[in-house]
Amino acid sequence: MQLFACGENSDGSLGEPRACRRRNVAFHHRGHPDLDLEYTPHCPLWVLRPKKVLEGKEIRPINCDTGSAFFDVDGDLRHFGWGSLSKSQRAGSGSHRIDDKGIKHIAARRVGDWNPDLVSGAVAMVFADDRKTVLSWGSWQHMCSFLENPIGSPPPTHAATFASPVIQLTSEFAALTEAGEVFQWGDELLEQPPAVPDDEEGFGQAEFAARILNGPITSWPARPPRRLNYKPHKLPLLPIKEPSTGRAYATAITHTGDLYVMGSKRGHWPDIEDANPRKALEFQPATIPPDKLAKTHSLRMKHAAAGGRHVVAVATDGSLWSAGDGLSGQLGIGVRQFGLCTADDVVDMEANETEEKFAVKWERMEVEALRDRECVAVFANEQQTFIFTRDPN
């Protein structure tokens, strides 16, 4: 099996050399003095098209959400994305043997790179032999040490056992059980300063200082496990075969291969044209290809994934499609993405730096690197897209 990826690569997780970090459409390439690169209006190291980043006999996705992605590659735990790991603790710098650990779910609490010290229960995990218990650690290193040798290693900072097995674990440290219960939690370390309520003014000031002044957080709101008081609502939709949730959008594929997208146009480019015109809890049908002839059928979809503000989908004919925010290359459509090309396909960053509100249609991804390989599934996190493939024979 192979894993292909495209998108944000300033941390080098998609391969070296790492690319510039783009913050807006006019962010020019900063030359690498150690590389013989000509100056271009877009960084030649941006991963704008899917490239192979992993290969193995067996690749199993453990968790992929808007914060980070974890994969089991022939018994190695591999990580993509910033997640909650500081520069010295980033899991992407290596791999960890887990072939006899049976990890069912894993999640890393998202922490902005503006202050990597803001960590509260950085990693959470559910083992296959005890799917009712969630363990969390305050750092990636402590978790790795526990996996290597539980005796003598820092114990989990928090443990919670629920009445029914956990079927999903998110980067916001929420657990969904088979009974339909949702639990959220943080950590209450004895050596930490006293925890303050979420709405206390002091914590708000500390968080502001961390974000703006890059100061350390001295307190953290404690969230012991609790069942949320919520009532599920049935959505007007055909039976769902496969759902996916991201930061701005959610997708659903029916058993007949229809793709639906839930999310609303917020007036900030680029929005997905198939999304709701206003904020609403409603799935809208996605039309792929977007300019199909009248009385012709849309493509049937077999997998879809929602990332930060983008969505990718693979059709039953093997074609890959994407829509949404692509300013880090996560759409996998090369220099066709918004902010890099004029109408005549001429790269001109300044000409495209506008405040225009605009929605994007579905684009077919550039998949030359995937030639003669079968696409098995797609996944997405905040600013990256992952494509699982295997050789046809």
CSV table of C-alpha atoms in Angstrom, one decimal:
chain,number,residue,atom,x,y,z
A,1,MET,CA,0.0,0.0,0.0
A,2,GLN,CA,1.0,3.6,-0.5
A,3,LEU,CA,0.1,6.9,1.1
A,4,PHE,CA,0.1,10.0,-1.1
A,5,ALA,CA,-0.4,13.5,0.3
A,6,CYS,CA,-0.5,17.2,-0.6
A,7,GLY,CA,-0.8,20.4,1.2
A,8,GLU,CA,1.0,22.3,4.0
A,9,ASN,CA,4.6,21.2,4.4
A,10,SER,CA,6.4,23.9,6.4
A,11,ASP,CA,7.2,21.2,9.1
A,12,GLY,CA,8.7,18.8,6.5
A,13,SER,CA,6.2,16.0,7.3
A,14,LEU,CA,5.5,15.5,3.6
A,15,GLY,CA,9.2,15.2,2.9
A,16,GLU,CA,12.3,17.4,2.8
A,17,PRO,CA,13.1,20.0,1.9
A,18,ARG,CA,10.3,21.7,3.8
A,19,ALA,CA,8.4,24.5,2.0
A,20,CYS,CA,7.7,28.1,2.9
A,21,ARG,CA,4.7,28.6,5.1
A,22,ARG,CA,2.0,30.5,3.2
A,23,ARG,CA,-0.2,32.9,5.2
A,24,ASN,CA,-2.0,34.7,2.4
A,25,VAL,CA,-2.2,34.6,-1.4
A,26,ALA,CA,0.6,37.2,-1.7
A,27,PHE,CA,3.1,35.3,0.4
A,28,HIS,CA,6.2,35.1,-1.9
A,29,HIS,CA,8.7,32.3,-1.9
A,30,ARG,CA,11.6,32.8,0.5
A,31,GLY,CA,14.7,31.4,-1.3
A,32,HIS,CA,16.6,28.5,0.3
A,33,PRO,CA,20.2,29.5,0.3
A,34,ASP,CA,21.3,25.9,0.3
A,35,LEU,CA,19.2,25.0,-2.7
A,36,ASP,CA,19.7,26.2,-6.3
A,37,LEU,CA,16.1,27.5,-6.8
A,38,GLU,CA,15.1,30.3,-9.0
A,39,TYR,CA,12.9,33.0,-7.5
A,40,THR,CA,9.3,32.3,-8.4
A,41,PRO,CA,6.0,34.0,-7.2
A,42,HIS,CA,5.0,30.7,-5.7
A,43,CYS,CA,7.3,28.5,-3.7
A,44,PRO,CA,8.6,25.6,-5.9
A,45,LEU,CA,8.6,23.4,-2.8
A,46,TRP,CA,4.9,23.7,-2.0
A,47,VAL,CA,3.3,20.3,-2.3
A,48,LEU,CA,0.5,21.3,-4.8
A,49,ARG,CA,0.0,17.9,-6.3
A,50,PRO,CA,-0.2,14.5,-4.5
A,51,LYS,CA,3.2,12.9,-3.8
A,52,LYS,CA,4.1,9.6,-2.2
A,53,VAL,CA,5.0,10.0,1.4
A,54,LEU,CA,4.7,6.4,2.8
A,55,GLU,CA,4.8,2.9,1.5
A,56,GLY,CA,4.3,-0.4,3.3
A,57,LYS,CA,2.7,-3.8,3.3
A,58,GLU,CA,-0.1,-2.7,5.6
A,59,ILE,CA,-1.1,0.9,6.3
A,60,ARG,CA,-3.9,1.4,8.8
A,61,PRO,CA,-5.4,4.8,9.6
A,62,ILE,CA,-5.8,5.2,13.3
A,63,ASN,CA,-7.1,8.8,13.4
A,64,CYS,CA,-7.3,11.7,11.0
A,65,ASP,CA,-9.0,14.9,11.9
A,66,THR,CA,-8.5,18.6,11.6
A,67,GLY,CA,-5.5,18.7,14.0
A,68,SER,CA,-3.4,15.8,13.0
A,69,ALA,CA,-3.3,12.3,11.4
A,70,PHE,CA,-1.9,9.0,12.8
A,71,PHE,CA,-1.2,5.9,10.8
A,72,ASP,CA,0.0,2.4,11.6
A,73,VAL,CA,2.6,1.5,9.0
A,74,ASP,CA,3.8,-2.1,9.3
A,75,GLY,CA,3.8,-1.7,13.1
A,76,ASP,CA,5.2,1.9,13.2
A,77,LEU,CA,3.2,4.8,14.5
A,78,ARG,CA,3.5,7.7,12.1
A,79,HIS,CA,2.2,11.2,12.6
A,80,PHE,CA,1.4,14.1,10.3
A,81,GLY,CA,0.4,17.6,11.3
A,82,TRP,CA,1.4,19.9,14.1
A,83,GLY,CA,-1.1,18.6,16.6
A,84,SER,CA,0.0,19.3,20.1
A,85,LEU,CA,3.7,18.5,19.7
A,86,SER,CA,6.4,21.1,20.2
A,87,LYS,CA,9.3,21.3,17.9
A,88,SER,CA,11.4,19.1,20.1
A,89,GLN,CA,8.7,16.6,20.6
A,90,ARG,CA,7.2,16.4,17.1
A,91,ALA,CA,6.2,12.9,16.3
A,92,GLY,CA,6.9,13.5,12.6
A,93,SER,CA,10.6,13.5,13.4
A,94,GLY,CA,10.5,9.7,13.6
A,95,SER,CA,8.3,6.6,14.2
A,96,HIS,CA,7.5,4.4,17.1
A,97,ARG,CA,7.0,0.7,17.2
A,98,ILE,CA,3.4,-0.3,18.2
A,99,ASP,CA,3.1,-3.6,16.4
A,100,ASP,CA,2.1,-5.4,19.7
A,101,LYS,CA,0.2,-2.6,21.3
A,102,GLY,CA,-3.1,-2.7,19.4
A,103,ILE,CA,-4.0,1.0,19.4
A,104,LYS,CA,-7.6,1.4,18.4
A,105,HIS,CA,-7.9,5.2,18.6
A,106,ILE,CA,-5.4,8.1,19.2
A,107,ALA,CA,-5.8,11.8,19.3
A,108,ALA,CA,-3.5,14.8,19.9
A,109,ARG,CA,-4.9,18.0,21.4
A,110,ARG,CA,-4.4,20.8,18.9
A,111,VAL,CA,-2.0,23.5,20.0
A,112,GLY,CA,-1.1,26.4,17.8
A,113,ASP,CA,2.6,26.8,16.9
A,114,TRP,CA,2.5,30.3,18.4
A,115,ASN,CA,2.9,28.7,21.8
A,116,PRO,CA,3.8,25.0,21.9
A,117,ASP,CA,3.9,25.1,25.7
A,118,LEU,CA,0.1,25.3,25.8
A,119,VAL,CA,-0.5,21.6,26.4
A,120,SER,CA,-3.2,20.0,28.5
A,121,GLY,CA,-3.4,16.2,28.1
A,122,ALA,CA,-1.5,16.3,24.8
A,123,VAL,CA,-2.2,12.8,23.7
A,124,ALA,CA,-5.2,10.5,24.3
A,125,MET,CA,-5.4,6.8,23.4
A,126,VAL,CA,-7.8,3.8,23.4
A,127,PHE,CA,-6.3,0.3,23.2
A,128,ALA,CA,-8.0,-2.5,21.3
A,129,ASP,CA,-8.1,-4.8,24.4
A,130,ASP,CA,-9.9,-2.3,26.5
A,131,ARG,CA,-12.1,-0.1,24.3
A,132,LYS,CA,-14.0,1.3,27.3
A,133,THR,CA,-11.0,3.1,28.7
A,134,VAL,CA,-9.4,6.3,27.5
A,135,LEU,CA,-5.9,7.2,28.7
A,136,SER,CA,-4.2,10.6,28.2
A,137,TRP,CA,-0.7,12.0,28.8
A,138,GLY,CA,0.6,15.5,29.1
A,139,SER,CA,3.3,15.0,26.4
A,140,TRP,CA,4.1,12.9,23.4
A,141,GLN,CA,7.3,11.7,25.0
A,142,HIS,CA,5.5,10.3,28.1
A,143,MET,CA,3.1,8.5,25.9
A,144,CYS,CA,5.9,6.9,23.9
A,145,SER,CA,7.7,5.9,27.1
A,146,PHE,CA,4.6,4.2,28.4
A,147,LEU,CA,4.2,2.3,25.1
A,148,GLU,CA,7.8,1.1,25.3
A,149,ASN,CA,7.7,0.1,29.0
A,150,PRO,CA,4.7,0.9,31.3
A,151,ILE,CA,6.8,0.0,34.4
A,152,GLY,CA,8.8,3.0,35.5
A,153,SER,CA,7.3,5.3,32.9
A,154,PRO,CA,5.2,8.4,33.8
A,155,PRO,CA,1.6,7.1,34.3
A,156,PRO,CA,-1.2,8.6,32.3
A,157,THR,CA,-2.3,12.0,33.6
A,158,HIS,CA,-5.9,11.0,33.2
A,159,ALA,CA,-7.9,7.8,32.8
A,160,ALA,CA,-11.6,7.4,32.3
A,161,THR,CA,-13.6,4.2,31.9
A,162,PHE,CA,-17.0,4.4,30.3
A,163,ALA,CA,-20.0,2.0,30.3
A,164,SER,CA,-19.7,1.1,26.6
A,165,PRO,CA,-16.8,1.0,24.1
A,166,VAL,CA,-15.4,4.1,22.5
A,167,ILE,CA,-16.0,4.3,18.8
A,168,GLN,CA,-14.5,7.7,18.1
A,169,LEU,CA,-11.9,10.0,19.7
A,170,THR,CA,-11.4,13.6,18.6
A,171,SER,CA,-8.5,16.1,18.9
A,172,GLU,CA,-10.7,18.2,21.1
A,173,PHE,CA,-10.7,15.3,23.6
A,174,ALA,CA,-14.2,14.2,23.1
A,175,ALA,CA,-15.2,10.5,23.1
A,176,LEU,CA,-18.2,9.0,21.4
A,177,THR,CA,-19.4,5.6,22.7
A,178,GLU,CA,-21.4,2.8,21.2
A,179,ALA,CA,-24.3,3.9,23.4
A,180,GLY,CA,-24.4,7.3,21.8
A,181,GLU,CA,-22.9,9.1,24.7
A,182,VAL,CA,-20.4,12.0,24.3
A,183,PHE,CA,-17.8,12.8,26.9
A,184,GLN,CA,-15.3,15.6,27.1
A,185,TRP,CA,-12.4,16.0,29.5
A,186,GLY,CA,-9.1,17.8,30.2
A,187,ASP,CA,-6.5,17.0,32.8
A,188,GLU,CA,-6.1,17.9,36.5
A,189,LEU,CA,-2.4,17.5,37.2
A,190,LEU,CA,-1.6,18.1,40.9
A,191,GLU,CA,1.6,19.9,40.0
A,192,GLN,CA,-0.3,22.4,37.8
A,193,PRO,CA,-1.5,25.7,39.2
A,194,PRO,CA,-5.1,25.5,40.4
A,195,ALA,CA,-7.5,25.2,37.5
A,196,VAL,CA,-9.9,28.0,36.8
A,197,PRO,CA,-13.4,28.0,35.4
A,198,ASP,CA,-13.6,28.2,31.6
A,199,ASP,CA,-15.3,31.6,31.8
A,200,GLU,CA,-13.0,33.2,34.4
A,201,GLU,CA,-11.5,36.5,33.3
A,202,GLY,CA,-8.0,35.5,34.5
A,203,PHE,CA,-7.8,32.5,32.1
A,204,GLY,CA,-8.9,34.7,29.2
A,205,GLN,CA,-6.1,37.2,30.0
A,206,ALA,CA,-3.6,34.3,30.2
A,207,GLU,CA,-4.8,32.9,26.9
A,208,PHE,CA,-4.5,36.4,25.3
A,209,ALA,CA,-1.0,36.7,26.6
A,210,ALA,CA,0.0,33.3,25.2
A,211,ARG,CA,-1.5,34.1,21.8
A,212,ILE,CA,-0.3,37.7,21.4
A,213,LEU,CA,2.8,37.8,23.6
A,214,ASN,CA,3.9,34.2,23.4
A,215,GLY,CA,3.8,33.8,27.1
A,216,PRO,CA,3.3,30.5,29.0
A,217,ILE,CA,-0.1,29.5,30.2
A,218,THR,CA,-0.1,29.2,34.0
A,219,SER,CA,-3.5,27.7,34.4
A,220,TRP,CA,-5.9,25.5,32.4
A,221,PRO,CA,-9.6,25.0,32.7
A,222,ALA,CA,-10.3,21.6,34.1
A,223,ARG,CA,-12.8,19.5,32.3
A,224,PRO,CA,-13.5,16.2,34.2
A,225,PRO,CA,-15.4,13.6,32.1
A,226,ARG,CA,-19.0,14.5,31.9
A,227,ARG,CA,-21.9,13.4,29.7
A,228,LEU,CA,-23.1,16.2,27.5
A,229,ASN,CA,-26.7,17.2,27.7
A,230,TYR,CA,-27.6,16.9,24.0
A,231,LYS,CA,-30.4,15.5,21.9
A,232,PRO,CA,-29.6,13.9,18.6
A,233,HIS,CA,-31.5,15.3,15.7
A,234,LYS,CA,-32.4,13.2,12.6
A,235,LEU,CA,-31.3,15.0,9.5
A,236,PRO,CA,-33.3,14.8,6.2
A,237,LEU,CA,-31.0,12.4,4.4
A,238,LEU,CA,-31.0,9.0,2.8
A,239,PRO,CA,-29.3,6.3,4.9
A,240,ILE,CA,-25.6,7.3,5.3
A,241,LYS,CA,-22.9,4.8,4.4
A,242,GLU,CA,-19.9,7.0,5.4
A,243,PRO,CA,-19.7,10.3,7.3
A,244,SER,CA,-16.8,12.7,7.7
A,245,THR,CA,-16.5,15.8,9.8
A,246,GLY,CA,-14.1,18.7,9.4
A,247,ARG,CA,-13.7,22.2,10.9
A,248,ALA,CA,-16.0,24.0,8.4
A,249,TYR,CA,-17.8,21.2,6.6
A,250,ALA,CA,-19.2,17.7,7.1
A,251,THR,CA,-19.8,15.1,4.3
A,252,ALA,CA,-22.0,12.1,4.0
A,253,ILE,CA,-22.1,9.4,1.3
A,254,THR,CA,-25.2,7.3,0.9
A,255,HIS,CA,-25.3,3.6,-0.1
A,256,THR,CA,-26.1,4.6,-3.6
A,257,GLY,CA,-23.0,6.8,-3.9
A,258,ASP,CA,-24.6,10.2,-3.5
A,259,LEU,CA,-22.4,12.9,-1.9
A,260,TYR,CA,-23.8,15.5,0.5
A,261,VAL,CA,-22.0,18.4,2.1
A,262,MET,CA,-23.1,20.3,5.2
A,263,GLY,CA,-21.6,23.8,5.9
A,264,SER,CA,-22.5,27.3,5.0
A,265,LYS,CA,-21.0,30.1,2.9
A,266,ARG,CA,-19.5,32.6,5.4
A,267,GLY,CA,-18.6,35.3,2.9
A,268,HIS,CA,-14.9,34.5,3.2
A,269,TRP,CA,-13.3,33.1,0.1
A,270,PRO,CA,-12.9,30.4,-0.9
A,271,ASP,CA,-16.3,28.8,0.1
A,272,ILE,CA,-17.6,25.6,-1.5
A,273,GLU,CA,-20.4,26.4,-4.0
A,274,ASP,CA,-22.4,23.4,-3.0
A,275,ALA,CA,-22.6,24.5,0.6
A,276,ASN,CA,-25.6,26.2,2.2
A,277,PRO,CA,-26.1,29.9,1.3
A,278,ARG,CA,-26.6,30.6,5.0
A,279,LYS,CA,-25.9,29.0,8.3
A,280,ALA,CA,-28.1,25.9,8.5
A,281,LEU,CA,-28.0,22.3,9.8
A,282,GLU,CA,-28.8,20.8,6.4
A,283,PHE,CA,-27.0,18.6,4.0
A,284,GLN,CA,-26.8,19.8,0.4
A,285,PRO,CA,-26.3,17.5,-2.6
A,286,ALA,CA,-22.9,17.9,-4.3
A,287,THR,CA,-22.7,17.9,-8.1
A,288,ILE,CA,-19.6,16.2,-9.5
A,289,PRO,CA,-18.5,17.1,-12.1
A,290,PRO,CA,-19.9,20.6,-11.5
A,291,ASP,CA,-20.6,21.4,-15.2
A,292,LYS,CA,-22.3,18.1,-16.2
A,293,LEU,CA,-24.7,18.2,-19.1
A,294,ALA,CA,-28.4,18.3,-18.5
A,295,LYS,CA,-30.1,14.9,-18.1
A,296,THR,CA,-26.8,13.2,-17.3
A,297,HIS,CA,-26.0,11.6,-14.1
A,298,SER,CA,-23.4,12.8,-11.5
A,299,LEU,CA,-20.5,10.5,-10.6
A,300,ARG,CA,-21.1,8.0,-7.9
A,301,MET,CA,-18.8,8.5,-4.9
A,302,LYS,CA,-17.2,5.8,-2.7
A,303,HIS,CA,-15.2,7.9,-0.2
A,304,ALA,CA,-15.1,11.5,1.0
A,305,ALA,CA,-13.1,13.4,3.6
A,306,ALA,CA,-13.6,16.9,5.2
A,307,GLY,CA,-10.5,18.8,6.3
A,308,GLY,CA,-10.1,22.2,7.8
A,309,ARG,CA,-12.0,24.2,5.1
A,310,HIS,CA,-11.8,21.8,2.2
A,311,VAL,CA,-13.4,18.5,1.1
A,312,VAL,CA,-11.9,15.7,-1.1
A,313,ALA,CA,-13.8,12.8,-2.7
A,314,VAL,CA,-13.0,9.7,-4.8
A,315,ALA,CA,-15.5,8.5,-7.3
A,316,THR,CA,-16.3,4.9,-8.2
A,317,ASP,CA,-14.4,5.4,-11.5
A,318,GLY,CA,-11.2,6.2,-9.6
A,319,SER,CA,-11.2,10.0,-10.2
A,320,LEU,CA,-10.4,12.3,-7.3
A,321,TRP,CA,-12.2,15.6,-6.7
A,322,SER,CA,-11.7,18.5,-4.3
A,323,ALA,CA,-13.2,21.9,-3.4
A,324,GLY,CA,-12.8,24.6,-0.8
A,325,ASP,CA,-9.7,26.4,0.6
A,326,GLY,CA,-6.6,25.4,-1.2
A,327,LEU,CA,-4.1,28.0,-0.2
A,328,SER,CA,-1.7,25.4,1.2
A,329,GLY,CA,-2.0,23.0,-1.7
A,330,GLN,CA,-4.4,20.7,0.0
A,331,LEU,CA,-6.7,20.6,-3.0
A,332,GLY,CA,-4.1,18.8,-5.1
A,333,ILE,CA,-4.8,20.8,-8.2
A,334,GLY,CA,-1.4,22.4,-8.8
A,335,VAL,CA,-1.2,26.0,-9.7
A,336,ARG,CA,-4.8,26.1,-10.7
A,337,GLN,CA,-5.8,26.8,-7.1
A,338,PHE,CA,-7.1,30.2,-6.2
A,339,GLY,CA,-4.4,32.9,-5.6
A,340,LEU,CA,-1.9,31.4,-8.0
A,341,CYS,CA,-3.3,31.9,-11.5
A,342,THR,CA,-5.2,34.5,-13.5
A,343,ALA,CA,-7.8,33.5,-16.0
A,344,ASP,CA,-5.1,32.9,-18.6
A,345,ASP,CA,-3.2,30.5,-16.3
A,346,VAL,CA,-0.5,33.1,-15.8
A,347,VAL,CA,0.9,33.0,-12.3
A,348,ASP,CA,0.4,36.5,-10.8
A,349,MET,CA,0.0,36.7,-7.0
A,350,GLU,CA,-0.7,40.4,-6.8
A,351,ALA,CA,-3.4,40.3,-9.4
A,352,ASN,CA,-5.3,37.8,-7.3
A,353,GLU,CA,-4.9,39.5,-3.9
A,354,THR,CA,-8.5,40.8,-3.6
A,355,GLU,CA,-11.2,40.9,-0.9
A,356,GLU,CA,-13.6,39.3,-3.3
A,357,LYS,CA,-16.2,37.0,-1.8
A,358,PHE,CA,-16.3,33.9,-4.0
A,359,ALA,CA,-17.3,30.2,-4.0
A,360,VAL,CA,-15.4,27.4,-5.8
A,361,LYS,CA,-16.7,24.5,-7.8
A,362,TRP,CA,-15.3,20.9,-7.6
A,363,GLU,CA,-12.0,20.5,-9.4
A,364,ARG,CA,-10.4,17.2,-10.6
A,365,MET,CA,-7.2,16.6,-8.7
A,366,GLU,CA,-3.9,16.1,-10.6
A,367,VAL,CA,-3.0,12.5,-9.9
A,368,GLU,CA,-0.2,11.7,-12.3
A,369,ALA,CA,1.8,10.2,-9.4
A,370,LEU,CA,-1.0,7.8,-8.7
A,371,ARG,CA,-1.0,6.3,-12.2
A,372,ASP,CA,-1.8,2.5,-12.4
A,373,ARG,CA,-2.7,2.5,-8.7
A,374,GLU,CA,-6.2,1.9,-7.1
A,375,CYS,CA,-7.4,4.6,-4.8
A,376,VAL,CA,-8.7,2.9,-1.6
A,377,ALA,CA,-9.7,5.9,0.6
A,378,VAL,CA,-9.1,9.6,1.2
A,379,PHE,CA,-8.5,11.4,4.5
A,380,ALA,CA,-7.9,15.1,5.4
A,381,ASN,CA,-6.8,17.2,8.3
A,382,GLU,CA,-6.5,21.0,8.7
A,383,GLN,CA,-4.3,21.8,5.7
A,384,GLN,CA,-3.4,18.4,4.2
A,385,THR,CA,-5.0,15.7,2.1
A,386,PHE,CA,-4.1,12.0,2.2
A,387,ILE,CA,-4.8,9.3,-0.4
A,388,PHE,CA,-4.5,5.6,0.2
A,389,THR,CA,-3.6,3.5,-2.8
A,390,ARG,CA,-2.6,0.0,-3.7
A,391,ASP,CA,-1.3,-1.8,-6.7
A,392,PRO,CA,-4.1,-3.3,-8.8
A,393,ASN,CA,-2.7,-6.8,-8.6
